[in-house]
Amino acid sequence: MYDRDELIRLIQSESLRRGDFTLASGKKASFYLDCRTLTLHPKGANVVAEGMLEVLQSLGDLPAAVGGMAIGADPITASIVTIAGQRDLPLKGFMVRKEAKGHGTGKQVEGPVQPGQRVVIVEDVITSGGSAIKAVDAVREYGLVVDHVIAIIDRLAGGREAFAAKGIELTTLTTIRDFGIEPE
């Protein structure tokens, strides 16, 4: 069962760093969230997957699959699919490459998904939403239907609005306010 308090404790101990940082967007920040240290942690992987599965089930019918942009979304996807399998839920996973392969099938979207299926994008940290929006664009181009993104934490830096502009709903398990941080 999902334990939100445990997720917050794990983010504080494993992922949240304070100091002076430059984000992928080039913006400066007084804190950094490295959620790979959470999603590759045995307890962290489980609590994230349980939280995201709870969100997925609250949306109604399960999507055909979950996935997101490699490499950040890969451990999230794997954890969700593993717990779904343990619960006998028919939820598959997929990965979105940063760019299409230059060999073989040349795919950018990898996994057991077919055009026309409904999927949900998963992500660790939402700042501007850029990485997850690239994943949305890639899966839509592949022919998948996506209207929802689920993330671990929202930095409250414009991502929600960027998704809304693309007709995508964003659900996050936490926001920076859960850690006493206000948007910069």
PDB file of C-alpha atoms in Angstrom:
ATOM      1  CA  MET A   1       0.000   0.000   0.000  1.00  0.00           C
ATOM      2  CA  TYR A   2       1.147   3.532  -0.817  1.00  0.00           C
ATOM      3  CA  ASP A   3       2.654   5.503   2.075  1.00  0.00           C
ATOM      4  CA  ARG A   4       2.980   9.176   1.090  1.00  0.00           C
ATOM      5  CA  ASP A   5       4.749  10.072   4.343  1.00  0.00           C
ATOM      6  CA  GLU A   6       7.393   7.424   3.600  1.00  0.00           C
ATOM      7  CA  LEU A   7       7.845   8.889   0.105  1.00  0.00           C
ATOM      8  CA  ILE A   8       8.425  12.347   1.568  1.00  0.00           C
ATOM      9  CA  ARG A   9      10.937  10.962   4.099  1.00  0.00           C
ATOM     10  CA  LEU A  10      12.800   9.104   1.344  1.00  0.00           C
ATOM     11  CA  ILE A  11      12.922  12.158  -0.935  1.00  0.00           C
ATOM     12  CA  GLN A  12      14.326  14.208   1.933  1.00  0.00           C
ATOM     13  CA  SER A  13      16.976  11.639   2.808  1.00  0.00           C
ATOM     14  CA  GLU A  14      17.870  10.332  -0.658  1.00  0.00           C
ATOM     15  CA  SER A  15      17.132  13.000  -3.278  1.00  0.00           C
ATOM     16  CA  LEU A  16      16.881  16.561  -1.977  1.00  0.00           C
ATOM     17  CA  ARG A  17      20.099  18.574  -1.901  1.00  0.00           C
ATOM     18  CA  ARG A  18      20.430  22.234  -0.958  1.00  0.00           C
ATOM     19  CA  GLY A  19      23.048  24.607  -2.342  1.00  0.00           C
ATOM     20  CA  ASP A  20      23.676  26.386  -5.656  1.00  0.00           C
ATOM     21  CA  PHE A  21      22.761  24.361  -8.748  1.00  0.00           C
ATOM     22  CA  THR A  22      22.258  24.892 -12.475  1.00  0.00           C
ATOM     23  CA  LEU A  23      19.266  22.978 -13.807  1.00  0.00           C
ATOM     24  CA  ALA A  24      18.913  21.322 -17.225  1.00  0.00           C
ATOM     25  CA  SER A  25      16.945  24.395 -18.320  1.00  0.00           C
ATOM     26  CA  GLY A  26      19.960  26.570 -17.481  1.00  0.00           C
ATOM     27  CA  LYS A  27      18.149  28.220 -14.571  1.00  0.00           C
ATOM     28  CA  LYS A  28      19.861  28.572 -11.198  1.00  0.00           C
ATOM     29  CA  ALA A  29      18.315  26.936  -8.136  1.00  0.00           C
ATOM     30  CA  SER A  30      18.952  26.751  -4.397  1.00  0.00           C
ATOM     31  CA  PHE A  31      18.011  23.068  -4.298  1.00  0.00           C
ATOM     32  CA  TYR A  32      18.373  20.005  -6.482  1.00  0.00           C
ATOM     33  CA  LEU A  33      16.237  16.887  -6.679  1.00  0.00           C
ATOM     34  CA  ASP A  34      18.110  13.817  -7.902  1.00  0.00           C
ATOM     35  CA  CYS A  35      15.283  11.313  -7.996  1.00  0.00           C
ATOM     36  CA  ARG A  36      17.431   8.579  -9.549  1.00  0.00           C
ATOM     37  CA  THR A  37      18.764   8.059  -6.022  1.00  0.00           C
ATOM     38  CA  LEU A  38      15.118   7.468  -5.037  1.00  0.00           C
ATOM     39  CA  THR A  39      13.905   5.389  -7.990  1.00  0.00           C
ATOM     40  CA  LEU A  40      16.966   3.125  -7.827  1.00  0.00           C
ATOM     41  CA  HIS A  41      16.601   2.667  -4.047  1.00  0.00           C
ATOM     42  CA  PRO A  42      14.796  -0.549  -2.950  1.00  0.00           C
ATOM     43  CA  LYS A  43      12.251   1.209  -0.735  1.00  0.00           C
ATOM     44  CA  GLY A  44      12.042   4.265  -2.980  1.00  0.00           C
ATOM     45  CA  ALA A  45      11.283   2.240  -6.101  1.00  0.00           C
ATOM     46  CA  ASN A  46       8.450   0.466  -4.335  1.00  0.00           C
ATOM     47  CA  VAL A  47       6.831   3.504  -2.749  1.00  0.00           C
ATOM     48  CA  VAL A  48       6.992   5.462  -6.036  1.00  0.00           C
ATOM     49  CA  ALA A  49       5.455   2.554  -7.954  1.00  0.00           C
ATOM     50  CA  GLU A  50       2.731   2.066  -5.351  1.00  0.00           C
ATOM     51  CA  GLY A  51       1.886   5.781  -5.432  1.00  0.00           C
ATOM     52  CA  MET A  52       1.762   5.911  -9.209  1.00  0.00           C
ATOM     53  CA  LEU A  53      -0.320   2.717  -9.411  1.00  0.00           C
ATOM     54  CA  GLU A  54      -2.773   4.267  -6.961  1.00  0.00           C
ATOM     55  CA  VAL A  55      -3.050   7.321  -9.237  1.00  0.00           C
ATOM     56  CA  LEU A  56      -3.436   5.122 -12.328  1.00  0.00           C
ATOM     57  CA  GLN A  57      -6.232   3.127 -10.717  1.00  0.00           C
ATOM     58  CA  SER A  58      -7.992   6.309  -9.587  1.00  0.00           C
ATOM     59  CA  LEU A  59      -8.188   7.446 -13.237  1.00  0.00           C
ATOM     60  CA  GLY A  60     -10.556   4.613 -14.158  1.00  0.00           C
ATOM     61  CA  ASP A  61      -9.568   1.960 -16.686  1.00  0.00           C
ATOM     62  CA  LEU A  62      -5.860   1.213 -16.611  1.00  0.00           C
ATOM     63  CA  PRO A  63      -3.926   2.367 -19.657  1.00  0.00           C
ATOM     64  CA  ALA A  64      -2.277  -0.262 -21.832  1.00  0.00           C
ATOM     65  CA  ALA A  65       1.164   0.864 -20.692  1.00  0.00           C
ATOM     66  CA  VAL A  66       3.274   3.386 -18.817  1.00  0.00           C
ATOM     67  CA  GLY A  67       6.625   4.779 -19.828  1.00  0.00           C
ATOM     68  CA  GLY A  68       8.665   7.863 -20.443  1.00  0.00           C
ATOM     69  CA  MET A  69      11.901   9.370 -21.575  1.00  0.00           C
ATOM     70  CA  ALA A  70      15.002   7.222 -21.125  1.00  0.00           C
ATOM     71  CA  ILE A  71      16.897   7.155 -18.751  1.00  0.00           C
ATOM     72  CA  GLY A  72      15.043   8.944 -15.950  1.00  0.00           C
ATOM     73  CA  ALA A  73      11.682   7.236 -16.441  1.00  0.00           C
ATOM     74  CA  ASP A  74      13.098   3.730 -16.959  1.00  0.00           C
ATOM     75  CA  PRO A  75      13.377   2.682 -13.288  1.00  0.00           C
ATOM     76  CA  ILE A  76       9.930   4.183 -12.576  1.00  0.00           C
ATOM     77  CA  THR A  77       8.409   2.222 -15.443  1.00  0.00           C
ATOM     78  CA  ALA A  78      10.145  -0.999 -14.365  1.00  0.00           C
ATOM     79  CA  SER A  79       8.963  -0.622 -10.757  1.00  0.00           C
ATOM     80  CA  ILE A  80       5.355   0.060 -11.757  1.00  0.00           C
ATOM     81  CA  VAL A  81       5.283  -2.880 -14.178  1.00  0.00           C
ATOM     82  CA  THR A  82       6.819  -5.186 -11.565  1.00  0.00           C
ATOM     83  CA  ILE A  83       4.252  -4.315  -8.891  1.00  0.00           C
ATOM     84  CA  ALA A  84       1.424  -4.440 -11.461  1.00  0.00           C
ATOM     85  CA  GLY A  85       2.558  -7.951 -12.378  1.00  0.00           C
ATOM     86  CA  GLN A  86       2.593  -8.997  -8.737  1.00  0.00           C
ATOM     87  CA  ARG A  87      -1.007  -7.746  -8.490  1.00  0.00           C
ATOM     88  CA  ASP A  88      -2.005  -9.470 -11.749  1.00  0.00           C
ATOM     89  CA  LEU A  89      -2.752  -6.137 -13.450  1.00  0.00           C
ATOM     90  CA  PRO A  90      -2.355  -6.091 -17.260  1.00  0.00           C
ATOM     91  CA  LEU A  91      -0.079  -3.034 -17.358  1.00  0.00           C
ATOM     92  CA  LYS A  92       2.937  -3.007 -19.649  1.00  0.00           C
ATOM     93  CA  GLY A  93       5.869  -0.638 -19.965  1.00  0.00           C
ATOM     94  CA  PHE A  94       7.681   1.193 -22.754  1.00  0.00           C
ATOM     95  CA  MET A  95      10.675   3.480 -23.180  1.00  0.00           C
ATOM     96  CA  VAL A  96      11.132   6.597 -25.279  1.00  0.00           C
ATOM     97  CA  ARG A  97      14.622   7.088 -26.690  1.00  0.00           C
ATOM     98  CA  LYS A  98      15.979  10.626 -26.867  1.00  0.00           C
ATOM     99  CA  GLU A  99      16.122  10.060 -30.635  1.00  0.00           C
ATOM    100  CA  ALA A 100      15.199   7.249 -32.993  1.00  0.00           C
ATOM    101  CA  LYS A 101      17.746   4.476 -33.455  1.00  0.00           C
ATOM    102  CA  GLY A 102      19.907   4.781 -36.540  1.00  0.00           C
ATOM    103  CA  HIS A 103      19.804   1.017 -37.120  1.00  0.00           C
ATOM    104  CA  GLY A 104      17.473  -1.969 -36.847  1.00  0.00           C
ATOM    105  CA  THR A 105      13.839  -0.880 -36.776  1.00  0.00           C
ATOM    106  CA  GLY A 106      14.770   2.766 -36.180  1.00  0.00           C
ATOM    107  CA  LYS A 107      12.236   3.077 -33.363  1.00  0.00           C
ATOM    108  CA  GLN A 108      12.128   5.891 -30.851  1.00  0.00           C
ATOM    109  CA  VAL A 109       9.402   4.178 -28.789  1.00  0.00           C
ATOM    110  CA  GLU A 110      10.416   0.709 -27.546  1.00  0.00           C
ATOM    111  CA  GLY A 111       8.261  -1.888 -25.864  1.00  0.00           C
ATOM    112  CA  PRO A 112       5.100  -3.972 -26.260  1.00  0.00           C
ATOM    113  CA  VAL A 113       2.815  -1.122 -27.379  1.00  0.00           C
ATOM    114  CA  GLN A 114       0.783  -0.647 -30.549  1.00  0.00           C
ATOM    115  CA  PRO A 115      -0.567   2.510 -32.215  1.00  0.00           C
ATOM    116  CA  GLY A 116      -4.017   3.383 -30.899  1.00  0.00           C
ATOM    117  CA  GLN A 117      -3.351   2.221 -27.329  1.00  0.00           C
ATOM    118  CA  ARG A 118      -3.814   4.597 -24.411  1.00  0.00           C
ATOM    119  CA  VAL A 119      -0.679   5.166 -22.333  1.00  0.00           C
ATOM    120  CA  VAL A 120       0.461   7.352 -19.448  1.00  0.00           C
ATOM    121  CA  ILE A 121       3.836   9.098 -19.312  1.00  0.00           C
ATOM    122  CA  VAL A 122       5.784   8.788 -16.042  1.00  0.00           C
ATOM    123  CA  GLU A 123       8.524  11.166 -14.934  1.00  0.00           C
ATOM    124  CA  ASP A 124      10.620  11.861 -11.872  1.00  0.00           C
ATOM    125  CA  VAL A 125      10.848  15.666 -11.551  1.00  0.00           C
ATOM    126  CA  ILE A 126       8.717  18.220 -13.389  1.00  0.00           C
ATOM    127  CA  THR A 127      10.272  21.649 -13.830  1.00  0.00           C
ATOM    128  CA  SER A 128       9.298  23.192 -17.174  1.00  0.00           C
ATOM    129  CA  GLY A 129       7.939  19.839 -18.355  1.00  0.00           C
ATOM    130  CA  GLY A 130      10.351  19.721 -21.310  1.00  0.00           C
ATOM    131  CA  SER A 131      11.498  16.104 -21.013  1.00  0.00           C
ATOM    132  CA  ALA A 132       8.023  14.681 -20.468  1.00  0.00           C
ATOM    133  CA  ILE A 133       6.632  16.847 -23.294  1.00  0.00           C
ATOM    134  CA  LYS A 134       9.260  15.360 -25.634  1.00  0.00           C
ATOM    135  CA  ALA A 135       8.070  11.919 -24.539  1.00  0.00           C
ATOM    136  CA  VAL A 136       4.421  12.920 -25.143  1.00  0.00           C
ATOM    137  CA  ASP A 137       5.287  14.189 -28.619  1.00  0.00           C
ATOM    138  CA  ALA A 138       7.230  11.006 -29.479  1.00  0.00           C
ATOM    139  CA  VAL A 139       4.487   8.621 -28.341  1.00  0.00           C
ATOM    140  CA  ARG A 140       1.818  10.637 -30.115  1.00  0.00           C
ATOM    141  CA  GLU A 141       3.900  10.543 -33.291  1.00  0.00           C
ATOM    142  CA  TYR A 142       4.162   6.753 -32.842  1.00  0.00           C
ATOM    143  CA  GLY A 143       0.358   6.631 -32.694  1.00  0.00           C
ATOM    144  CA  LEU A 144      -0.253   6.157 -28.989  1.00  0.00           C
ATOM    145  CA  VAL A 145      -2.928   8.112 -27.138  1.00  0.00           C
ATOM    146  CA  VAL A 146      -1.691  10.059 -24.120  1.00  0.00           C
ATOM    147  CA  ASP A 147      -3.500  12.627 -22.022  1.00  0.00           C
ATOM    148  CA  HIS A 148      -1.886  12.182 -18.607  1.00  0.00           C
ATOM    149  CA  VAL A 149       1.559  12.506 -17.017  1.00  0.00           C
ATOM    150  CA  ILE A 150       2.336  11.246 -13.517  1.00  0.00           C
ATOM    151  CA  ALA A 151       5.481  12.472 -11.768  1.00  0.00           C
ATOM    152  CA  ILE A 152       7.095  12.098  -8.383  1.00  0.00           C
ATOM    153  CA  ILE A 153       7.556  15.799  -7.688  1.00  0.00           C
ATOM    154  CA  ASP A 154       6.561  19.137  -9.199  1.00  0.00           C
ATOM    155  CA  ARG A 155       9.052  21.988  -8.793  1.00  0.00           C
ATOM    156  CA  LEU A 156       6.113  24.368  -9.478  1.00  0.00           C
ATOM    157  CA  ALA A 157       8.076  26.066 -12.251  1.00  0.00           C
ATOM    158  CA  GLY A 158       5.587  26.115 -15.140  1.00  0.00           C
ATOM    159  CA  GLY A 159       5.370  22.449 -16.051  1.00  0.00           C
ATOM    160  CA  ARG A 160       1.675  22.085 -15.187  1.00  0.00           C
ATOM    161  CA  GLU A 161       0.811  25.006 -17.448  1.00  0.00           C
ATOM    162  CA  ALA A 162       2.957  23.643 -20.293  1.00  0.00           C
ATOM    163  CA  PHE A 163       1.132  20.311 -20.108  1.00  0.00           C
ATOM    164  CA  ALA A 164      -2.278  21.997 -19.983  1.00  0.00           C
ATOM    165  CA  ALA A 165      -1.393  23.866 -23.189  1.00  0.00           C
ATOM    166  CA  LYS A 166      -0.924  20.442 -24.863  1.00  0.00           C
ATOM    167  CA  GLY A 167      -4.141  18.986 -23.437  1.00  0.00           C
ATOM    168  CA  ILE A 168      -2.259  16.876 -20.881  1.00  0.00           C
ATOM    169  CA  GLU A 169      -3.243  16.506 -17.237  1.00  0.00           C
ATOM    170  CA  LEU A 170      -0.413  16.362 -14.698  1.00  0.00           C
ATOM    171  CA  THR A 171      -0.648  14.486 -11.408  1.00  0.00           C
ATOM    172  CA  THR A 172       2.294  14.514  -9.015  1.00  0.00           C
ATOM    173  CA  LEU A 173       2.844  12.572  -5.829  1.00  0.00           C
ATOM    174  CA  THR A 174       4.454  15.613  -4.165  1.00  0.00           C
ATOM    175  CA  THR A 175       5.429  19.223  -4.799  1.00  0.00           C
ATOM    176  CA  ILE A 176       8.346  21.241  -3.474  1.00  0.00           C
ATOM    177  CA  ARG A 177       5.958  22.775  -0.917  1.00  0.00           C
ATOM    178  CA  ASP A 178       5.894  19.365   0.817  1.00  0.00           C
ATOM    179  CA  PHE A 179       9.548  20.094   1.684  1.00  0.00           C
ATOM    180  CA  GLY A 180       9.039  23.683   2.843  1.00  0.00           C
ATOM    181  CA  ILE A 181      10.302  25.108  -0.455  1.00  0.00           C
ATOM    182  CA  GLU A 182       8.508  27.854  -2.341  1.00  0.00           C
ATOM    183  CA  PRO A 183       8.871  28.307  -6.105  1.00  0.00           C
ATOM    184  CA  GLU A 184      11.891  30.397  -7.095  1.00  0.00           C
TER     185      GLU A 184
END
